[in-house]
């Protein structure tokens, strides 16, 4: 069992940056692929980014490529999402998730409770 807790959300203006963090419980963090998803009001949850177990492989949605960076610190059991050049359309609840899968796109087994990101124009 893995428990995930996101933090770092907030209200920013367009063009600004935020860094989200997701802290995982347990001693097996490095055995999971980690991902970030988001869900805007009235829309389905969508994939944002994912990172492999040792951080060598990263995957991004087209909508965030070049603006967002996913990275992880296995010693701290934490995965991060650095979000730069934020746009109003990035407004959503952001969730982190953990996957035992070995091939992209991954199936996710555990989810956090989410953190709100609001970008004003």
Backbone atoms as SQL, in Angstrom:
CREATE TABLE atoms (id INTEGER PRIMARY KEY, chain TEXT, resi INTEGER, resn TEXT, atom TEXT, x REAL, y REAL, z REAL);
INSERT INTO atoms VALUES
  (1, 'A', 1, 'UNK', 'N', 0.835, -1.187, 0.000),
  (2, 'A', 1, 'UNK', 'CA', 0.000, 0.000, 0.000),
  (3, 'A', 1, 'UNK', 'C', 0.877, 1.247, 0.000),
  (4, 'A', 2, 'UNK', 'N', 0.524, 2.190, -0.840),
  (5, 'A', 2, 'UNK', 'CA', 1.261, 3.450, -0.932),
  (6, 'A', 2, 'UNK', 'C', 0.278, 4.584, -0.695),
  (7, 'A', 3, 'UNK', 'N', 0.639, 5.493, 0.170),
  (8, 'A', 3, 'UNK', 'CA', -0.167, 6.696, 0.385),
  (9, 'A', 3, 'UNK', 'C', 0.572, 7.884, -0.217),
  (10, 'A', 4, 'UNK', 'N', -0.170, 8.694, -0.952),
  (11, 'A', 4, 'UNK', 'CA', 0.410, 9.821, -1.677),
  (12, 'A', 4, 'UNK', 'C', -0.235, 11.109, -1.204),
  (13, 'A', 5, 'UNK', 'N', 0.583, 12.100, -0.924),
  (14, 'A', 5, 'UNK', 'CA', 0.079, 13.391, -0.454),
  (15, 'A', 5, 'UNK', 'C', 0.697, 14.500, -1.287),
  (16, 'A', 6, 'UNK', 'N', -0.157, 15.206, -2.029),
  (17, 'A', 6, 'UNK', 'CA', 0.305, 16.311, -2.865),
  (18, 'A', 6, 'UNK', 'C', 0.316, 17.612, -2.073),
  (19, 'A', 7, 'UNK', 'N', 1.178, 18.515, -2.502),
  (20, 'A', 7, 'UNK', 'CA', 1.225, 19.857, -1.931),
  (21, 'A', 7, 'UNK', 'C', 1.813, 20.806, -2.958),
  (22, 'A', 8, 'UNK', 'N', 1.684, 22.101, -2.678),
  (23, 'A', 8, 'UNK', 'CA', 2.305, 23.095, -3.544),
  (24, 'A', 8, 'UNK', 'C', 1.362, 23.833, -4.468),
  (25, 'A', 9, 'UNK', 'N', 0.097, 23.441, -4.475),
  (26, 'A', 9, 'UNK', 'CA', -0.857, 24.139, -5.319),
  (27, 'A', 9, 'UNK', 'C', -1.132, 25.540, -4.804),
  (28, 'A', 10, 'UNK', 'N', -1.828, 26.315, -5.623),
  (29, 'A', 10, 'UNK', 'CA', -2.155, 27.672, -5.210),
  (30, 'A', 10, 'UNK', 'C', -2.699, 28.485, -6.356),
  (31, 'A', 11, 'UNK', 'N', -2.791, 29.787, -6.109),
  (32, 'A', 11, 'UNK', 'CA', -3.290, 30.737, -7.102),
  (33, 'A', 11, 'UNK', 'C', -2.120, 31.569, -7.616),
  (34, 'A', 12, 'UNK', 'N', -1.922, 31.551, -8.931),
  (35, 'A', 12, 'UNK', 'CA', -0.856, 32.335, -9.546),
  (36, 'A', 12, 'UNK', 'C', -1.415, 33.047, -10.772),
  (37, 'A', 13, 'UNK', 'N', -0.643, 33.990, -11.266),
  (38, 'A', 13, 'UNK', 'CA', -1.021, 34.672, -12.501),
  (39, 'A', 13, 'UNK', 'C', -0.398, 33.972, -13.699),
  (40, 'A', 14, 'UNK', 'N', -1.001, 34.180, -14.831),
  (41, 'A', 14, 'UNK', 'CA', -0.475, 33.597, -16.070),
  (42, 'A', 14, 'UNK', 'C', 0.987, 34.007, -16.259),
  (43, 'A', 15, 'UNK', 'N', 1.800, 33.042, -16.664),
  (44, 'A', 15, 'UNK', 'CA', 3.221, 33.285, -16.866),
  (45, 'A', 15, 'UNK', 'C', 4.089, 32.948, -15.678),
  (46, 'A', 16, 'UNK', 'N', 3.480, 32.773, -14.533),
  (47, 'A', 16, 'UNK', 'CA', 4.241, 32.450, -13.331),
  (48, 'A', 16, 'UNK', 'C', 4.480, 30.944, -13.219),
  (49, 'A', 17, 'UNK', 'N', 5.166, 30.571, -12.141),
  (50, 'A', 17, 'UNK', 'CA', 5.559, 29.170, -11.947),
  (51, 'A', 17, 'UNK', 'C', 5.048, 28.635, -10.611),
  (52, 'A', 18, 'UNK', 'N', 4.918, 27.325, -10.564),
  (53, 'A', 18, 'UNK', 'CA', 4.607, 26.613, -9.333),
  (54, 'A', 18, 'UNK', 'C', 5.340, 25.283, -9.358),
  (55, 'A', 19, 'UNK', 'N', 5.655, 24.786, -8.182),
  (56, 'A', 19, 'UNK', 'CA', 6.226, 23.446, -8.084),
  (57, 'A', 19, 'UNK', 'C', 5.336, 22.621, -7.171),
  (58, 'A', 20, 'UNK', 'N', 4.812, 21.550, -7.715),
  (59, 'A', 20, 'UNK', 'CA', 4.027, 20.617, -6.929),
  (60, 'A', 20, 'UNK', 'C', 4.926, 19.508, -6.399),
  (61, 'A', 21, 'UNK', 'N', 4.588, 19.029, -5.221),
  (62, 'A', 21, 'UNK', 'CA', 5.302, 17.912, -4.623),
  (63, 'A', 21, 'UNK', 'C', 4.307, 16.817, -4.284),
  (64, 'A', 22, 'UNK', 'N', 4.783, 15.604, -4.319),
  (65, 'A', 22, 'UNK', 'CA', 3.961, 14.461, -3.930),
  (66, 'A', 22, 'UNK', 'C', 4.837, 13.546, -3.083),
  (67, 'A', 23, 'UNK', 'N', 4.512, 13.461, -1.805),
  (68, 'A', 23, 'UNK', 'CA', 5.269, 12.627, -0.883),
  (69, 'A', 23, 'UNK', 'C', 4.582, 11.274, -0.732),
  (70, 'A', 24, 'UNK', 'N', 5.374, 10.228, -0.820),
  (71, 'A', 24, 'UNK', 'CA', 4.852, 8.867, -0.734),
  (72, 'A', 24, 'UNK', 'C', 5.284, 8.208, 0.563),
  (73, 'A', 25, 'UNK', 'N', 4.376, 7.418, 1.114),
  (74, 'A', 25, 'UNK', 'CA', 4.709, 6.663, 2.313),
  (75, 'A', 25, 'UNK', 'C', 5.383, 5.359, 1.916),
  (76, 'A', 26, 'UNK', 'N', 5.989, 4.700, 2.877),
  (77, 'A', 26, 'UNK', 'CA', 6.530, 3.383, 2.632),
  (78, 'A', 26, 'UNK', 'C', 7.969, 3.390, 2.153),
  (79, 'A', 27, 'UNK', 'N', 8.503, 2.177, 1.975),
  (80, 'A', 27, 'UNK', 'CA', 9.919, 2.037, 1.624),
  (81, 'A', 27, 'UNK', 'C', 10.110, 1.518, 0.214),
  (82, 'A', 28, 'UNK', 'N', 9.045, 1.554, -0.588),
  (83, 'A', 28, 'UNK', 'CA', 9.134, 0.967, -1.919),
  (84, 'A', 28, 'UNK', 'C', 8.911, 1.996, -3.016),
  (85, 'A', 29, 'UNK', 'N', 9.116, 3.264, -2.689),
  (86, 'A', 29, 'UNK', 'CA', 8.834, 4.338, -3.650),
  (87, 'A', 29, 'UNK', 'C', 9.554, 4.124, -4.974),
  (88, 'A', 30, 'UNK', 'N', 10.800, 3.701, -4.910),
  (89, 'A', 30, 'UNK', 'CA', 11.600, 3.565, -6.130),
  (90, 'A', 30, 'UNK', 'C', 11.140, 2.427, -7.027),
  (91, 'A', 31, 'UNK', 'N', 10.226, 1.613, -6.547),
  (92, 'A', 31, 'UNK', 'CA', 9.724, 0.517, -7.372),
  (93, 'A', 31, 'UNK', 'C', 8.504, 0.922, -8.199),
  (94, 'A', 32, 'UNK', 'N', 8.071, 2.179, -8.048),
  (95, 'A', 32, 'UNK', 'CA', 6.886, 2.655, -8.758),
  (96, 'A', 32, 'UNK', 'C', 7.240, 3.690, -9.816),
  (97, 'A', 33, 'UNK', 'N', 6.607, 3.575, -10.958),
  (98, 'A', 33, 'UNK', 'CA', 6.526, 4.692, -11.888),
  (99, 'A', 33, 'UNK', 'C', 5.577, 5.706, -11.254),
  (100, 'A', 34, 'UNK', 'N', 5.923, 6.987, -11.384),
  (101, 'A', 34, 'UNK', 'CA', 5.083, 8.028, -10.806),
  (102, 'A', 34, 'UNK', 'C', 4.529, 8.930, -11.905),
  (103, 'A', 35, 'UNK', 'N', 3.304, 9.353, -11.708),
  (104, 'A', 35, 'UNK', 'CA', 2.671, 10.201, -12.715),
  (105, 'A', 35, 'UNK', 'C', 1.913, 11.356, -12.092),
  (106, 'A', 36, 'UNK', 'N', 1.678, 12.372, -12.912),
  (107, 'A', 36, 'UNK', 'CA', 0.819, 13.495, -12.543),
  (108, 'A', 36, 'UNK', 'C', -0.340, 13.555, -13.529),
  (109, 'A', 37, 'UNK', 'N', -1.516, 13.799, -12.986),
  (110, 'A', 37, 'UNK', 'CA', -2.722, 13.974, -13.778),
  (111, 'A', 37, 'UNK', 'C', -3.410, 15.258, -13.318),
  (112, 'A', 38, 'UNK', 'N', -4.361, 15.715, -14.103),
  (113, 'A', 38, 'UNK', 'CA', -5.133, 16.878, -13.681),
  (114, 'A', 38, 'UNK', 'C', -6.568, 16.756, -14.154),
  (115, 'A', 39, 'UNK', 'N', -7.443, 17.421, -13.435),
  (116, 'A', 39, 'UNK', 'CA', -8.846, 17.428, -13.808),
  (117, 'A', 39, 'UNK', 'C', -9.405, 18.821, -13.610),
  (118, 'A', 40, 'UNK', 'N', -9.842, 19.411, -14.714),
  (119, 'A', 40, 'UNK', 'CA', -10.454, 20.725, -14.673),
  (120, 'A', 40, 'UNK', 'C', -11.962, 20.573, -14.479),
  (121, 'A', 41, 'UNK', 'N', -12.624, 21.598, -13.984),
  (122, 'A', 41, 'UNK', 'CA', -14.080, 21.507, -13.770),
  (123, 'A', 41, 'UNK', 'C', -14.812, 21.145, -15.055),
  (124, 'A', 42, 'UNK', 'N', -15.665, 20.145, -14.959),
  (125, 'A', 42, 'UNK', 'CA', -16.468, 19.734, -16.103),
  (126, 'A', 42, 'UNK', 'C', -15.736, 18.923, -17.145),
  (127, 'A', 43, 'UNK', 'N', -14.481, 18.586, -16.850),
  (128, 'A', 43, 'UNK', 'CA', -13.687, 17.820, -17.818),
  (129, 'A', 43, 'UNK', 'C', -13.212, 16.517, -17.191),
  (130, 'A', 44, 'UNK', 'N', -12.821, 15.597, -18.064),
  (131, 'A', 44, 'UNK', 'CA', -12.278, 14.339, -17.579),
  (132, 'A', 44, 'UNK', 'C', -10.844, 14.527, -17.091),
  (133, 'A', 45, 'UNK', 'N', -10.423, 13.631, -16.234),
  (134, 'A', 45, 'UNK', 'CA', -9.041, 13.649, -15.774),
  (135, 'A', 45, 'UNK', 'C', -8.122, 13.351, -16.956),
  (136, 'A', 46, 'UNK', 'N', -7.011, 14.085, -17.040),
  (137, 'A', 46, 'UNK', 'CA', -6.079, 13.878, -18.152),
  (138, 'A', 46, 'UNK', 'C', -4.658, 13.702, -17.645),
  (139, 'A', 47, 'UNK', 'N', -3.907, 12.962, -18.410),
  (140, 'A', 47, 'UNK', 'CA', -2.496, 12.715, -18.114),
  (141, 'A', 47, 'UNK', 'C', -1.688, 13.993, -18.324),
  (142, 'A', 48, 'UNK', 'N', -0.747, 14.224, -17.418),
  (143, 'A', 48, 'UNK', 'CA', 0.147, 15.370, -17.546),
  (144, 'A', 48, 'UNK', 'C', 1.587, 14.926, -17.789),
  (145, 'A', 49, 'UNK', 'N', 2.097, 14.062, -16.907),
  (146, 'A', 49, 'UNK', 'CA', 3.498, 13.649, -17.020),
  (147, 'A', 49, 'UNK', 'C', 3.714, 12.376, -16.217),
  (148, 'A', 50, 'UNK', 'N', 4.765, 11.646, -16.583),
  (149, 'A', 50, 'UNK', 'CA', 5.140, 10.445, -15.842),
  (150, 'A', 50, 'UNK', 'C', 6.653, 10.316, -15.867),
  (151, 'A', 51, 'UNK', 'N', 7.170, 9.584, -14.867),
  (152, 'A', 51, 'UNK', 'CA', 8.607, 9.403, -14.767),
  (153, 'A', 51, 'UNK', 'C', 8.896, 7.978, -14.333),
  (154, 'A', 52, 'UNK', 'N', 9.912, 7.391, -14.941),
  (155, 'A', 52, 'UNK', 'CA', 10.288, 6.037, -14.621),
  (156, 'A', 52, 'UNK', 'C', 10.907, 5.900, -13.238),
  (157, 'A', 53, 'UNK', 'N', 11.184, 4.654, -12.891),
  (158, 'A', 53, 'UNK', 'CA', 11.584, 4.348, -11.524),
  (159, 'A', 53, 'UNK', 'C', 12.877, 5.021, -11.081),
  (160, 'A', 54, 'UNK', 'N', 13.816, 5.182, -11.989),
  (161, 'A', 54, 'UNK', 'CA', 15.068, 5.841, -11.621),
  (162, 'A', 54, 'UNK', 'C', 15.170, 7.228, -12.233),
  (163, 'A', 55, 'UNK', 'N', 14.109, 7.670, -12.870),
  (164, 'A', 55, 'UNK', 'CA', 14.075, 9.029, -13.413),
  (165, 'A', 55, 'UNK', 'C', 14.669, 9.180, -14.784),
  (166, 'A', 56, 'UNK', 'N', 15.073, 8.085, -15.393),
  (167, 'A', 56, 'UNK', 'CA', 15.722, 8.192, -16.697),
  (168, 'A', 56, 'UNK', 'C', 14.716, 8.462, -17.822),
  (169, 'A', 57, 'UNK', 'N', 13.524, 7.936, -17.688),
  (170, 'A', 57, 'UNK', 'CA', 12.500, 8.090, -18.720),
  (171, 'A', 57, 'UNK', 'C', 11.395, 9.011, -18.230),
  (172, 'A', 58, 'UNK', 'N', 11.031, 9.960, -19.082),
  (173, 'A', 58, 'UNK', 'CA', 9.978, 10.912, -18.743),
  (174, 'A', 58, 'UNK', 'C', 9.014, 11.017, -19.905),
  (175, 'A', 59, 'UNK', 'N', 7.768, 11.246, -19.580),
  (176, 'A', 59, 'UNK', 'CA', 6.708, 11.310, -20.571),
  (177, 'A', 59, 'UNK', 'C', 5.852, 12.533, -20.257),
  (178, 'A', 60, 'UNK', 'N', 5.440, 13.232, -21.310),
  (179, 'A', 60, 'UNK', 'CA', 4.654, 14.441, -21.126),
  (180, 'A', 60, 'UNK', 'C', 3.483, 14.495, -22.094),
  (181, 'A', 61, 'UNK', 'N', 2.401, 15.098, -21.634),
  (182, 'A', 61, 'UNK', 'CA', 1.321, 15.448, -22.547),
  (183, 'A', 61, 'UNK', 'C', 1.794, 16.575, -23.452),
  (184, 'A', 62, 'UNK', 'N', 1.298, 16.594, -24.664),
  (185, 'A', 62, 'UNK', 'CA', 1.704, 17.629, -25.616),
  (186, 'A', 62, 'UNK', 'C', 1.420, 19.026, -25.068),
  (187, 'A', 63, 'UNK', 'N', 0.354, 19.155, -24.317),
  (188, 'A', 63, 'UNK', 'CA', -0.070, 20.469, -23.836),
  (189, 'A', 63, 'UNK', 'C', 0.894, 21.084, -22.826),
  (190, 'A', 64, 'UNK', 'N', 1.781, 20.272, -22.249),
  (191, 'A', 64, 'UNK', 'CA', 2.692, 20.796, -21.220),
  (192, 'A', 64, 'UNK', 'C', 4.166, 20.669, -21.609),
  (193, 'A', 65, 'UNK', 'N', 4.445, 20.025, -22.712),
  (194, 'A', 65, 'UNK', 'CA', 5.841, 19.859, -23.138),
  (195, 'A', 65, 'UNK', 'C', 6.529, 21.203, -23.259),
  (196, 'A', 66, 'UNK', 'N', 7.728, 21.264, -22.719),
  (197, 'A', 66, 'UNK', 'CA', 8.498, 22.496, -22.782),
  (198, 'A', 66, 'UNK', 'C', 8.181, 23.472, -21.663),
  (199, 'A', 67, 'UNK', 'N', 7.107, 23.244, -20.930),
  (200, 'A', 67, 'UNK', 'CA', 6.735, 24.129, -19.816),
  (201, 'A', 67, 'UNK', 'C', 6.813, 23.421, -18.467),
  (202, 'A', 68, 'UNK', 'N', 6.467, 22.147, -18.437),
  (203, 'A', 68, 'UNK', 'CA', 6.449, 21.377, -17.199),
  (204, 'A', 68, 'UNK', 'C', 7.609, 20.389, -17.200),
  (205, 'A', 69, 'UNK', 'N', 8.137, 20.128, -16.010),
  (206, 'A', 69, 'UNK', 'CA', 9.188, 19.126, -15.834),
  (207, 'A', 69, 'UNK', 'C', 8.844, 18.247, -14.648),
  (208, 'A', 70, 'UNK', 'N', 8.878, 16.949, -14.857),
  (209, 'A', 70, 'UNK', 'CA', 8.667, 15.998, -13.768),
  (210, 'A', 70, 'UNK', 'C', 10.022, 15.461, -13.340),
  (211, 'A', 71, 'UNK', 'N', 10.229, 15.360, -12.040),
  (212, 'A', 71, 'UNK', 'CA', 11.449, 14.759, -11.530),
  (213, 'A', 71, 'UNK', 'C', 11.164, 14.150, -10.169),
  (214, 'A', 72, 'UNK', 'N', 12.068, 13.293, -9.730),
  (215, 'A', 72, 'UNK', 'CA', 11.828, 12.582, -8.490),
  (216, 'A', 72, 'UNK', 'C', 13.111, 12.503, -7.672),
  (217, 'A', 73, 'UNK', 'N', 12.921, 12.355, -6.372),
  (218, 'A', 73, 'UNK', 'CA', 14.021, 12.139, -5.443),
  (219, 'A', 73, 'UNK', 'C', 13.678, 10.881, -4.661),
  (220, 'A', 74, 'UNK', 'N', 14.254, 9.782, -5.037),
  (221, 'A', 74, 'UNK', 'CA', 13.901, 8.512, -4.386),
  (222, 'A', 74, 'UNK', 'C', 14.362, 8.468, -2.932),
  (223, 'A', 75, 'UNK', 'N', 15.386, 9.207, -2.596),
  (224, 'A', 75, 'UNK', 'CA', 15.845, 9.245, -1.205),
  (225, 'A', 75, 'UNK', 'C', 14.827, 9.945, -0.306),
  (226, 'A', 76, 'UNK', 'N', 14.026, 10.829, -0.908),
  (227, 'A', 76, 'UNK', 'CA', 13.012, 11.557, -0.151),
  (228, 'A', 76, 'UNK', 'C', 11.602, 11.041, -0.411),
  (229, 'A', 77, 'UNK', 'N', 11.491, 9.980, -1.199),
  (230, 'A', 77, 'UNK', 'CA', 10.174, 9.419, -1.529),
  (231, 'A', 77, 'UNK', 'C', 9.230, 10.488, -2.087),
  (232, 'A', 78, 'UNK', 'N', 9.757, 11.316, -2.950),
  (233, 'A', 78, 'UNK', 'CA', 8.975, 12.447, -3.441),
  (234, 'A', 78, 'UNK', 'C', 9.127, 12.605, -4.947),
  (235, 'A', 79, 'UNK', 'N', 8.021, 12.921, -5.583),
  (236, 'A', 79, 'UNK', 'CA', 8.022, 13.272, -6.995),
  (237, 'A', 79, 'UNK', 'C', 7.524, 14.715, -7.109),
  (238, 'A', 80, 'UNK', 'N', 8.080, 15.424, -8.070),
  (239, 'A', 80, 'UNK', 'CA', 7.790, 16.843, -8.224),
  (240, 'A', 80, 'UNK', 'C', 7.264, 17.129, -9.628),
  (241, 'A', 81, 'UNK', 'N', 6.533, 18.218, -9.731),
  (242, 'A', 81, 'UNK', 'CA', 6.129, 18.721, -11.041),
  (243, 'A', 81, 'UNK', 'C', 6.411, 20.218, -11.050),
  (244, 'A', 82, 'UNK', 'N', 7.447, 20.591, -11.775),
  (245, 'A', 82, 'UNK', 'CA', 7.786, 22.004, -11.933),
  (246, 'A', 82, 'UNK', 'C', 6.981, 22.550, -13.095),
  (247, 'A', 83, 'UNK', 'N', 6.182, 23.555, -12.831),
  (248, 'A', 83, 'UNK', 'CA', 5.292, 24.109, -13.849),
  (249, 'A', 83, 'UNK', 'C', 5.683, 25.561, -14.111),
  (250, 'A', 84, 'UNK', 'N', 6.157, 25.813, -15.308),
  (251, 'A', 84, 'UNK', 'CA', 6.560, 27.162, -15.708),
  (252, 'A', 84, 'UNK', 'C', 5.610, 27.698, -16.782),
  (253, 'A', 85, 'UNK', 'N', 5.647, 28.986, -16.969),
  (254, 'A', 85, 'UNK', 'CA', 4.823, 29.644, -17.995),
  (255, 'A', 85, 'UNK', 'C', 3.375, 29.172, -17.930),
  (256, 'A', 86, 'UNK', 'N', 2.831, 29.222, -16.745),
  (257, 'A', 86, 'UNK', 'CA', 1.476, 28.711, -16.541),
  (258, 'A', 86, 'UNK', 'C', 0.452, 29.527, -17.312),
  (259, 'A', 87, 'UNK', 'N', -0.575, 28.827, -17.753),
  (260, 'A', 87, 'UNK', 'CA', -1.658, 29.424, -18.526),
  (261, 'A', 87, 'UNK', 'C', -2.980, 29.207, -17.791),
  (262, 'A', 88, 'UNK', 'N', -3.959, 30.029, -18.063),
  (263, 'A', 88, 'UNK', 'CA', -5.274, 29.810, -17.414),
  (264, 'A', 88, 'UNK', 'C', -5.828, 28.415, -17.669),
  (265, 'A', 89, 'UNK', 'N', -5.530, 27.847, -18.830),
  (266, 'A', 89, 'UNK', 'CA', -6.027, 26.502, -19.139),
  (267, 'A', 89, 'UNK', 'C', -5.336, 25.403, -18.348),
  (268, 'A', 90, 'UNK', 'N', -4.309, 25.755, -17.572),
  (269, 'A', 90, 'UNK', 'CA', -3.679, 24.786, -16.679),
  (270, 'A', 90, 'UNK', 'C', -4.430, 24.671, -15.359),
  (271, 'A', 91, 'UNK', 'N', -5.432, 25.510, -15.159),
  (272, 'A', 91, 'UNK', 'CA', -6.212, 25.468, -13.935),
  (273, 'A', 91, 'UNK', 'C', -6.902, 24.120, -13.796),
  (274, 'A', 92, 'UNK', 'N', -6.678, 23.458, -12.665),
  (275, 'A', 92, 'UNK', 'CA', -7.229, 22.121, -12.443),
  (276, 'A', 92, 'UNK', 'C', -6.825, 21.651, -11.050),
  (277, 'A', 93, 'UNK', 'N', -7.417, 20.542, -10.655),
  (278, 'A', 93, 'UNK', 'CA', -6.909, 19.808, -9.497),
  (279, 'A', 93, 'UNK', 'C', -5.863, 18.833, -10.037),
  (280, 'A', 94, 'UNK', 'N', -4.682, 18.872, -9.449),
  (281, 'A', 94, 'UNK', 'CA', -3.577, 18.023, -9.892),
  (282, 'A', 94, 'UNK', 'C', -3.417, 16.857, -8.911),
  (283, 'A', 95, 'UNK', 'N', -3.310, 15.663, -9.489),
  (284, 'A', 95, 'UNK', 'CA', -3.174, 14.445, -8.713),
  (285, 'A', 95, 'UNK', 'C', -1.867, 13.740, -9.060),
  (286, 'A', 96, 'UNK', 'N', -1.222, 13.170, -8.068),
  (287, 'A', 96, 'UNK', 'CA', -0.123, 12.275, -8.380),
  (288, 'A', 96, 'UNK', 'C', -0.600, 10.847, -8.214),
  (289, 'A', 97, 'UNK', 'N', 0.083, 9.948, -8.876),
  (290, 'A', 97, 'UNK', 'CA', -0.314, 8.549, -8.888),
  (291, 'A', 97, 'UNK', 'C', 0.920, 7.667, -9.006),
  (292, 'A', 98, 'UNK', 'N', 0.788, 6.443, -8.497),
  (293, 'A', 98, 'UNK', 'CA', 1.879, 5.473, -8.526),
  (294, 'A', 98, 'UNK', 'C', 1.454, 4.247, -9.319),
  (295, 'A', 99, 'UNK', 'N', 2.380, 3.754, -10.122),
  (296, 'A', 99, 'UNK', 'CA', 2.081, 2.621, -10.998),
  (297, 'A', 99, 'UNK', 'C', 3.105, 1.523, -10.854),
  (298, 'A', 100, 'UNK', 'N', 2.628, 0.276, -10.880),
  (299, 'A', 100, 'UNK', 'CA', 3.527, -0.876, -10.891),
  (300, 'A', 100, 'UNK', 'C', 3.820, -1.336, -12.329),
  (301, 'A', 101, 'UNK', 'N', 3.208, -0.670, -13.296),
  (302, 'A', 101, 'UNK', 'CA', 3.345, -1.101, -14.686),
  (303, 'A', 101, 'UNK', 'C', 4.763, -0.915, -15.189),
  (304, 'A', 102, 'UNK', 'N', 5.057, -1.623, -16.301),
  (305, 'A', 102, 'UNK', 'CA', 6.384, -1.541, -16.897),
  (306, 'A', 102, 'UNK', 'C', 6.363, -1.019, -18.326),
  (307, 'A', 103, 'UNK', 'N', 5.182, -0.675, -18.830),
  (308, 'A', 103, 'UNK', 'CA', 5.134, -0.152, -20.190),
  (309, 'A', 103, 'UNK', 'C', 4.173, 1.024, -20.253),
  (310, 'A', 104, 'UNK', 'N', 4.555, 2.015, -21.037),
  (311, 'A', 104, 'UNK', 'CA', 3.754, 3.230, -21.209),
  (312, 'A', 104, 'UNK', 'C', 2.662, 2.968, -22.237),
  (313, 'A', 105, 'UNK', 'N', 1.444, 3.481, -22.063),
  (314, 'A', 105, 'UNK', 'CA', 0.957, 4.231, -20.898),
  (315, 'A', 105, 'UNK', 'C', 0.714, 3.319, -19.720),
  (316, 'A', 106, 'UNK', 'N', 0.951, 3.831, -18.562),
  (317, 'A', 106, 'UNK', 'CA', 0.945, 3.002, -17.373),
  (318, 'A', 106, 'UNK', 'C', -0.450, 2.933, -16.743),
  (319, 'A', 107, 'UNK', 'N', -0.736, 1.835, -16.110),
  (320, 'A', 107, 'UNK', 'CA', -1.927, 1.716, -15.267),
  (321, 'A', 107, 'UNK', 'C', -1.515, 2.093, -13.854),
  (322, 'A', 108, 'UNK', 'N', -2.311, 2.954, -13.220),
  (323, 'A', 108, 'UNK', 'CA', -1.937, 3.477, -11.916),
  (324, 'A', 108, 'UNK', 'C', -2.721, 2.797, -10.810),
  (325, 'A', 109, 'UNK', 'N', -2.002, 2.448, -9.760),
  (326, 'A', 109, 'UNK', 'CA', -2.577, 1.663, -8.674),
  (327, 'A', 109, 'UNK', 'C', -2.983, 2.518, -7.464),
  (328, 'A', 110, 'UNK', 'N', -2.291, 3.626, -7.260),
  (329, 'A', 110, 'UNK', 'CA', -2.552, 4.470, -6.094),
  (330, 'A', 110, 'UNK', 'C', -2.628, 5.924, -6.519),
  (331, 'A', 111, 'UNK', 'N', -3.504, 6.674, -5.826),
  (332, 'A', 111, 'UNK', 'CA', -3.742, 8.077, -6.164),
  (333, 'A', 111, 'UNK', 'C', -3.714, 8.939, -4.913),
  (334, 'A', 112, 'UNK', 'N', -3.253, 10.155, -5.084),
  (335, 'A', 112, 'UNK', 'CA', -3.330, 11.130, -4.012),
  (336, 'A', 112, 'UNK', 'C', -4.679, 11.819, -4.001),
  (337, 'A', 113, 'UNK', 'N', -4.844, 12.748, -3.069),
  (338, 'A', 113, 'UNK', 'CA', -6.128, 13.420, -2.900),
  (339, 'A', 113, 'UNK', 'C', -6.257, 14.672, -3.766),
  (340, 'A', 114, 'UNK', 'N', -5.148, 15.116, -4.318),
  (341, 'A', 114, 'UNK', 'CA', -5.183, 16.248, -5.237),
  (342, 'A', 114, 'UNK', 'C', -4.835, 17.571, -4.588),
  (343, 'A', 115, 'UNK', 'N', -4.328, 18.490, -5.405),
  (344, 'A', 115, 'UNK', 'CA', -4.036, 19.845, -4.962),
  (345, 'A', 115, 'UNK', 'C', -4.503, 20.807, -6.052),
  (346, 'A', 116, 'UNK', 'N', -5.133, 21.897, -5.646),
  (347, 'A', 116, 'UNK', 'CA', -5.728, 22.819, -6.597),
  (348, 'A', 116, 'UNK', 'C', -4.690, 23.796, -7.131),
  (349, 'A', 117, 'UNK', 'N', -4.676, 23.940, -8.447),
  (350, 'A', 117, 'UNK', 'CA', -3.858, 24.957, -9.112),
  (351, 'A', 117, 'UNK', 'C', -4.807, 25.865, -9.888),
  (352, 'A', 118, 'UNK', 'N', -4.725, 27.152, -9.607),
  (353, 'A', 118, 'UNK', 'CA', -5.559, 28.122, -10.304),
  (354, 'A', 118, 'UNK', 'C', -4.670, 29.182, -10.924),
  (355, 'A', 119, 'UNK', 'N', -4.827, 29.384, -12.221),
  (356, 'A', 119, 'UNK', 'CA', -4.024, 30.358, -12.946),
  (357, 'A', 119, 'UNK', 'C', -4.952, 31.450, -13.457),
  (358, 'A', 120, 'UNK', 'N', -4.725, 32.667, -12.993),
  (359, 'A', 120, 'UNK', 'CA', -5.564, 33.785, -13.419),
  (360, 'A', 120, 'UNK', 'C', -4.939, 34.477, -14.623),
  (361, 'A', 121, 'UNK', 'N', -5.797, 35.042, -15.450),
  (362, 'A', 121, 'UNK', 'CA', -5.311, 35.720, -16.660),
  (363, 'A', 121, 'UNK', 'C', -5.017, 37.192, -16.398);
